mmCIF file of C-alpha atoms in Angstrom:
data_model
loop_
_atom_site.group_PDB
_atom_site.id
_atom_site.type_symbol
_atom_site.label_atom_id
_atom_site.label_comp_id
_atom_site.label_asym_id
_atom_site.label_seq_id
_atom_site.Cartn_x
_atom_site.Cartn_y
_atom_site.Cartn_z
ATOM 1 C CA UNK A 1 0.000 0.000 0.000
ATOM 2 C CA UNK A 2 1.078 3.516 -0.726
ATOM 3 C CA UNK A 3 2.262 5.122 2.479
ATOM 4 C CA UNK A 4 -0.488 7.387 3.798
ATOM 5 C CA UNK A 5 -3.404 5.555 2.169
ATOM 6 C CA UNK A 6 -3.595 2.476 4.420
ATOM 7 C CA UNK A 7 -6.522 3.751 6.421
ATOM 8 C CA UNK A 8 -7.897 6.956 7.849
ATOM 9 C CA UNK A 9 -10.285 8.196 10.472
ATOM 10 C CA UNK A 10 -12.510 11.206 10.718
ATOM 11 C CA UNK A 11 -14.415 12.472 13.706
ATOM 12 C CA UNK A 12 -17.242 10.009 13.003
ATOM 13 C CA UNK A 13 -15.910 7.438 10.543
ATOM 14 C CA UNK A 14 -13.292 4.748 9.936
ATOM 15 C CA UNK A 15 -11.899 4.289 6.405
ATOM 16 C CA UNK A 16 -10.077 1.088 5.529
ATOM 17 C CA UNK A 17 -9.202 -0.835 2.373
ATOM 18 C CA UNK A 18 -11.808 -3.355 1.325
ATOM 19 C CA UNK A 19 -11.151 -7.017 2.212
ATOM 20 C CA UNK A 20 -12.189 -10.296 0.597
ATOM 21 C CA UNK A 21 -14.789 -10.678 3.333
ATOM 22 C CA UNK A 22 -16.620 -7.494 2.234
ATOM 23 C CA UNK A 23 -18.454 -8.992 -0.783
ATOM 24 C CA UNK A 24 -21.857 -8.969 0.930
ATOM 25 C CA UNK A 25 -21.385 -5.346 2.000
ATOM 26 C CA UNK A 26 -20.446 -4.402 -1.576
ATOM 27 C CA UNK A 27 -23.545 -6.176 -2.845
ATOM 28 C CA UNK A 28 -25.788 -4.493 -0.253
ATOM 29 C CA UNK A 29 -24.473 -1.094 -1.293
ATOM 30 C CA UNK A 30 -24.214 -1.557 -5.074
ATOM 31 C CA UNK A 31 -27.210 -3.842 -5.433
ATOM 32 C CA UNK A 32 -29.544 -1.318 -3.843
ATOM 33 C CA UNK A 33 -31.580 0.487 -6.541
ATOM 34 C CA UNK A 34 -31.575 3.674 -4.457
ATOM 35 C CA UNK A 35 -27.780 3.895 -4.118
ATOM 36 C CA UNK A 36 -27.299 2.823 -7.755
ATOM 37 C CA UNK A 37 -29.905 5.228 -9.129
ATOM 38 C CA UNK A 38 -27.289 7.349 -10.907
ATOM 39 C CA UNK A 39 -24.940 4.506 -11.862
ATOM 40 C CA UNK A 40 -25.043 4.104 -15.680
ATOM 41 C CA UNK A 41 -24.863 0.307 -15.338
ATOM 42 C CA UNK A 42 -27.589 0.189 -12.682
ATOM 43 C CA UNK A 43 -27.597 -1.894 -9.500
ATOM 44 C CA UNK A 44 -25.620 -5.099 -9.207
ATOM 45 C CA UNK A 45 -27.869 -8.112 -9.669
ATOM 46 C CA UNK A 46 -25.870 -10.922 -8.028
ATOM 47 C CA UNK A 47 -23.415 -11.543 -5.243
ATOM 48 C CA UNK A 48 -21.013 -12.898 -7.879
ATOM 49 C CA UNK A 49 -21.025 -9.518 -9.636
ATOM 50 C CA UNK A 50 -20.234 -7.888 -6.272
ATOM 51 C CA UNK A 51 -17.333 -10.306 -5.853
ATOM 52 C CA UNK A 52 -16.022 -9.302 -9.303
ATOM 53 C CA UNK A 53 -16.255 -5.612 -8.419
ATOM 54 C CA UNK A 54 -14.548 -6.261 -5.099
ATOM 55 C CA UNK A 55 -11.768 -8.176 -6.886
ATOM 56 C CA UNK A 56 -11.198 -5.141 -9.125
ATOM 57 C CA UNK A 57 -10.924 -2.881 -6.089
ATOM 58 C CA UNK A 58 -8.563 -5.276 -4.328
ATOM 59 C CA UNK A 59 -6.381 -5.356 -7.443
ATOM 60 C CA UNK A 60 -6.208 -1.540 -7.325
ATOM 61 C CA UNK A 61 -4.703 -1.761 -3.862
ATOM 62 C CA UNK A 62 -2.276 -4.492 -4.972
ATOM 63 C CA UNK A 63 -1.151 -2.671 -8.142
ATOM 64 C CA UNK A 64 -1.195 0.966 -7.064
ATOM 65 C CA UNK A 65 -1.242 0.976 -3.272
ATOM 66 C CA UNK A 66 -4.412 3.059 -3.330
ATOM 67 C CA UNK A 67 -8.092 2.408 -3.911
ATOM 68 C CA UNK A 68 -11.567 2.675 -2.486
ATOM 69 C CA UNK A 69 -12.062 2.404 1.251
ATOM 70 C CA UNK A 70 -14.867 0.710 3.125
ATOM 71 C CA UNK A 71 -16.562 3.299 5.338
ATOM 72 C CA UNK A 72 -17.643 2.316 8.847
ATOM 73 C CA UNK A 73 -19.076 4.377 11.682
ATOM 74 C CA UNK A 74 -16.676 4.719 14.601
ATOM 75 C CA UNK A 75 -19.419 3.657 17.010
ATOM 76 C CA UNK A 76 -20.195 0.548 14.916
ATOM 77 C CA UNK A 77 -16.912 -0.802 13.560
ATOM 78 C CA UNK A 78 -17.240 -3.785 11.262
ATOM 79 C CA UNK A 79 -20.477 -2.555 9.660
ATOM 80 C CA UNK A 80 -19.781 -1.098 6.218
ATOM 81 C CA UNK A 81 -22.039 1.879 5.464
ATOM 82 C CA UNK A 82 -20.370 3.068 2.291
ATOM 83 C CA UNK A 83 -17.328 3.445 0.141
ATOM 84 C CA UNK A 84 -15.091 6.330 -0.676
ATOM 85 C CA UNK A 85 -11.690 6.947 -2.115
ATOM 86 C CA UNK A 86 -9.761 7.252 -5.327
ATOM 87 C CA UNK A 87 -8.696 4.644 -7.824
ATOM 88 C CA UNK A 88 -6.554 4.821 -10.933
ATOM 89 C CA UNK A 89 -8.739 4.781 -14.013
ATOM 90 C CA UNK A 90 -8.129 5.217 -17.720
ATOM 91 C CA UNK A 91 -10.437 8.055 -18.752
ATOM 92 C CA UNK A 92 -10.426 9.613 -22.209
ATOM 93 C CA UNK A 93 -6.982 8.193 -22.920
ATOM 94 C CA UNK A 94 -5.262 9.342 -19.736
ATOM 95 C CA UNK A 95 -4.776 7.931 -16.275
ATOM 96 C CA UNK A 96 -6.696 9.809 -13.611
ATOM 97 C CA UNK A 97 -7.678 9.280 -10.015
ATOM 98 C CA UNK A 98 -11.425 8.743 -9.985
ATOM 99 C CA UNK A 99 -13.006 10.064 -6.794
ATOM 100 C CA UNK A 100 -16.012 8.049 -5.678
ATOM 101 C CA UNK A 101 -18.296 8.158 -2.688
ATOM 102 C CA UNK A 102 -21.399 6.060 -2.199
ATOM 103 C CA UNK A 103 -23.207 5.645 1.096
ATOM 104 C CA UNK A 104 -26.075 3.534 2.348
ATOM 105 C CA UNK A 105 -29.464 5.265 2.141
ATOM 106 C CA UNK A 106 -29.848 5.414 5.923
ATOM 107 C CA UNK A 107 -26.697 7.565 6.162
ATOM 108 C CA UNK A 108 -27.529 9.991 3.369
ATOM 109 C CA UNK A 109 -27.949 13.572 4.481
ATOM 110 C CA UNK A 110 -25.524 13.056 7.384
ATOM 111 C CA UNK A 111 -22.582 14.827 5.752
ATOM 112 C CA UNK A 112 -20.600 11.580 5.616
ATOM 113 C CA UNK A 113 -19.921 11.875 1.878
ATOM 114 C CA UNK A 114 -18.256 15.268 2.256
ATOM 115 C CA UNK A 115 -16.385 14.071 5.345
ATOM 116 C CA UNK A 116 -14.848 11.019 3.692
ATOM 117 C CA UNK A 117 -14.343 12.538 0.236
ATOM 118 C CA UNK A 118 -12.404 15.414 1.795
ATOM 119 C CA UNK A 119 -9.956 12.883 3.278
ATOM 120 C CA UNK A 120 -9.580 11.138 -0.096
ATOM 121 C CA UNK A 121 -8.911 14.408 -1.941
ATOM 122 C CA UNK A 122 -6.391 15.580 0.669
ATOM 123 C CA UNK A 123 -4.499 12.269 0.580
ATOM 124 C CA UNK A 124 -4.498 12.206 -3.226
ATOM 125 C CA UNK A 125 -3.131 15.752 -3.401
ATOM 126 C CA UNK A 126 -0.451 14.962 -0.824
ATOM 127 C CA UNK A 127 0.668 11.536 -2.053
ATOM 128 C CA UNK A 128 -0.195 11.506 -5.785
ATOM 129 C CA UNK A 129 -0.029 15.159 -6.852
ATOM 130 C CA UNK A 130 0.964 14.331 -10.440
ATOM 131 C CA UNK A 131 -2.143 12.258 -11.193
ATOM 132 C CA UNK A 132 -5.199 14.370 -12.113
ATOM 133 C CA UNK A 133 -8.140 13.855 -9.771
ATOM 134 C CA UNK A 134 -11.650 13.811 -11.263
ATOM 135 C CA UNK A 135 -15.221 13.171 -10.204
ATOM 136 C CA UNK A 136 -17.628 12.054 -12.918
ATOM 137 C CA UNK A 137 -21.162 12.769 -11.750
ATOM 138 C CA UNK A 138 -24.602 12.185 -13.234
ATOM 139 C CA UNK A 139 -26.139 15.647 -13.779
ATOM 140 C CA UNK A 140 -29.262 14.779 -11.759
ATOM 141 C CA UNK A 141 -27.275 13.589 -8.732
ATOM 142 C CA UNK A 142 -27.577 16.905 -6.937
ATOM 143 C CA UNK A 143 -26.270 15.589 -3.600
ATOM 144 C CA UNK A 144 -23.070 14.332 -5.240
ATOM 145 C CA UNK A 145 -22.671 17.555 -7.204
ATOM 146 C CA UNK A 146 -22.902 19.536 -3.945
ATOM 147 C CA UNK A 147 -20.214 17.337 -2.359
ATOM 148 C CA UNK A 148 -17.837 17.959 -5.291
ATOM 149 C CA UNK A 149 -18.440 21.697 -5.048
ATOM 150 C CA UNK A 150 -17.948 21.725 -1.253
ATOM 151 C CA UNK A 151 -14.597 20.012 -1.800
ATOM 152 C CA UNK A 152 -13.524 22.792 -4.165
ATOM 153 C CA UNK A 153 -13.597 20.657 -7.298
ATOM 154 C CA UNK A 154 -14.327 22.683 -10.409
ATOM 155 C CA UNK A 155 -16.852 21.827 -13.073
ATOM 156 C CA UNK A 156 -14.951 21.402 -16.332
ATOM 157 C CA UNK A 157 -17.486 20.150 -18.873
ATOM 158 C CA UNK A 158 -20.135 17.619 -19.811
ATOM 159 C CA UNK A 159 -18.634 14.310 -20.921
ATOM 160 C CA UNK A 160 -20.039 11.027 -22.130
ATOM 161 C CA UNK A 161 -19.504 8.421 -19.422
ATOM 162 C CA UNK A 162 -20.653 4.903 -20.251
ATOM 163 C CA UNK A 163 -23.249 6.325 -22.632
ATOM 164 C CA UNK A 164 -24.585 8.876 -20.147
ATOM 165 C CA UNK A 165 -23.915 12.631 -20.319
ATOM 166 C CA UNK A 166 -22.127 13.377 -17.044
ATOM 167 C CA UNK A 167 -20.567 16.365 -15.341
ATOM 168 C CA UNK A 168 -16.790 16.225 -15.065
ATOM 169 C CA UNK A 169 -15.294 17.892 -12.000
ATOM 170 C CA UNK A 170 -11.545 18.311 -11.563
ATOM 171 C CA UNK A 171 -9.294 19.163 -8.651
ATOM 172 C CA UNK A 172 -7.096 22.154 -9.245
#
């Protein structure tokens, strides 16, 4: 793992790399139609597809030393309530750090997304300053757009992402 990305804490949350044992948590989060409402590919349909997604994320950690974290509440460690972090992604012919944050419906509106995404952006700027950081957001996902703006990311343009016009935000 890249020094500085192993794990993190905020006032209310614990952030740690995903583990093999997190497949059911990934499925609960990504299989939920509400949390996947703005995902161009829709919700995951099977636990096996969650295991494939988890394997991709684990390979990010193995290859790059950085990836998405499982998000847990400090008062309830071991219960994954979301994901956040950055992962290397090939986007429009260049390698970028894709910022993602997705939280369980019962936590939405709590400010968790801003809290954890701020940590991810700060760590990316500190440890990987030469890799552009982006957030690709569905234009109707107003909560996610507000998080990107709170973090100081700047709207650059509309881009086609997996067949869906999306707003591209960049860190300066």
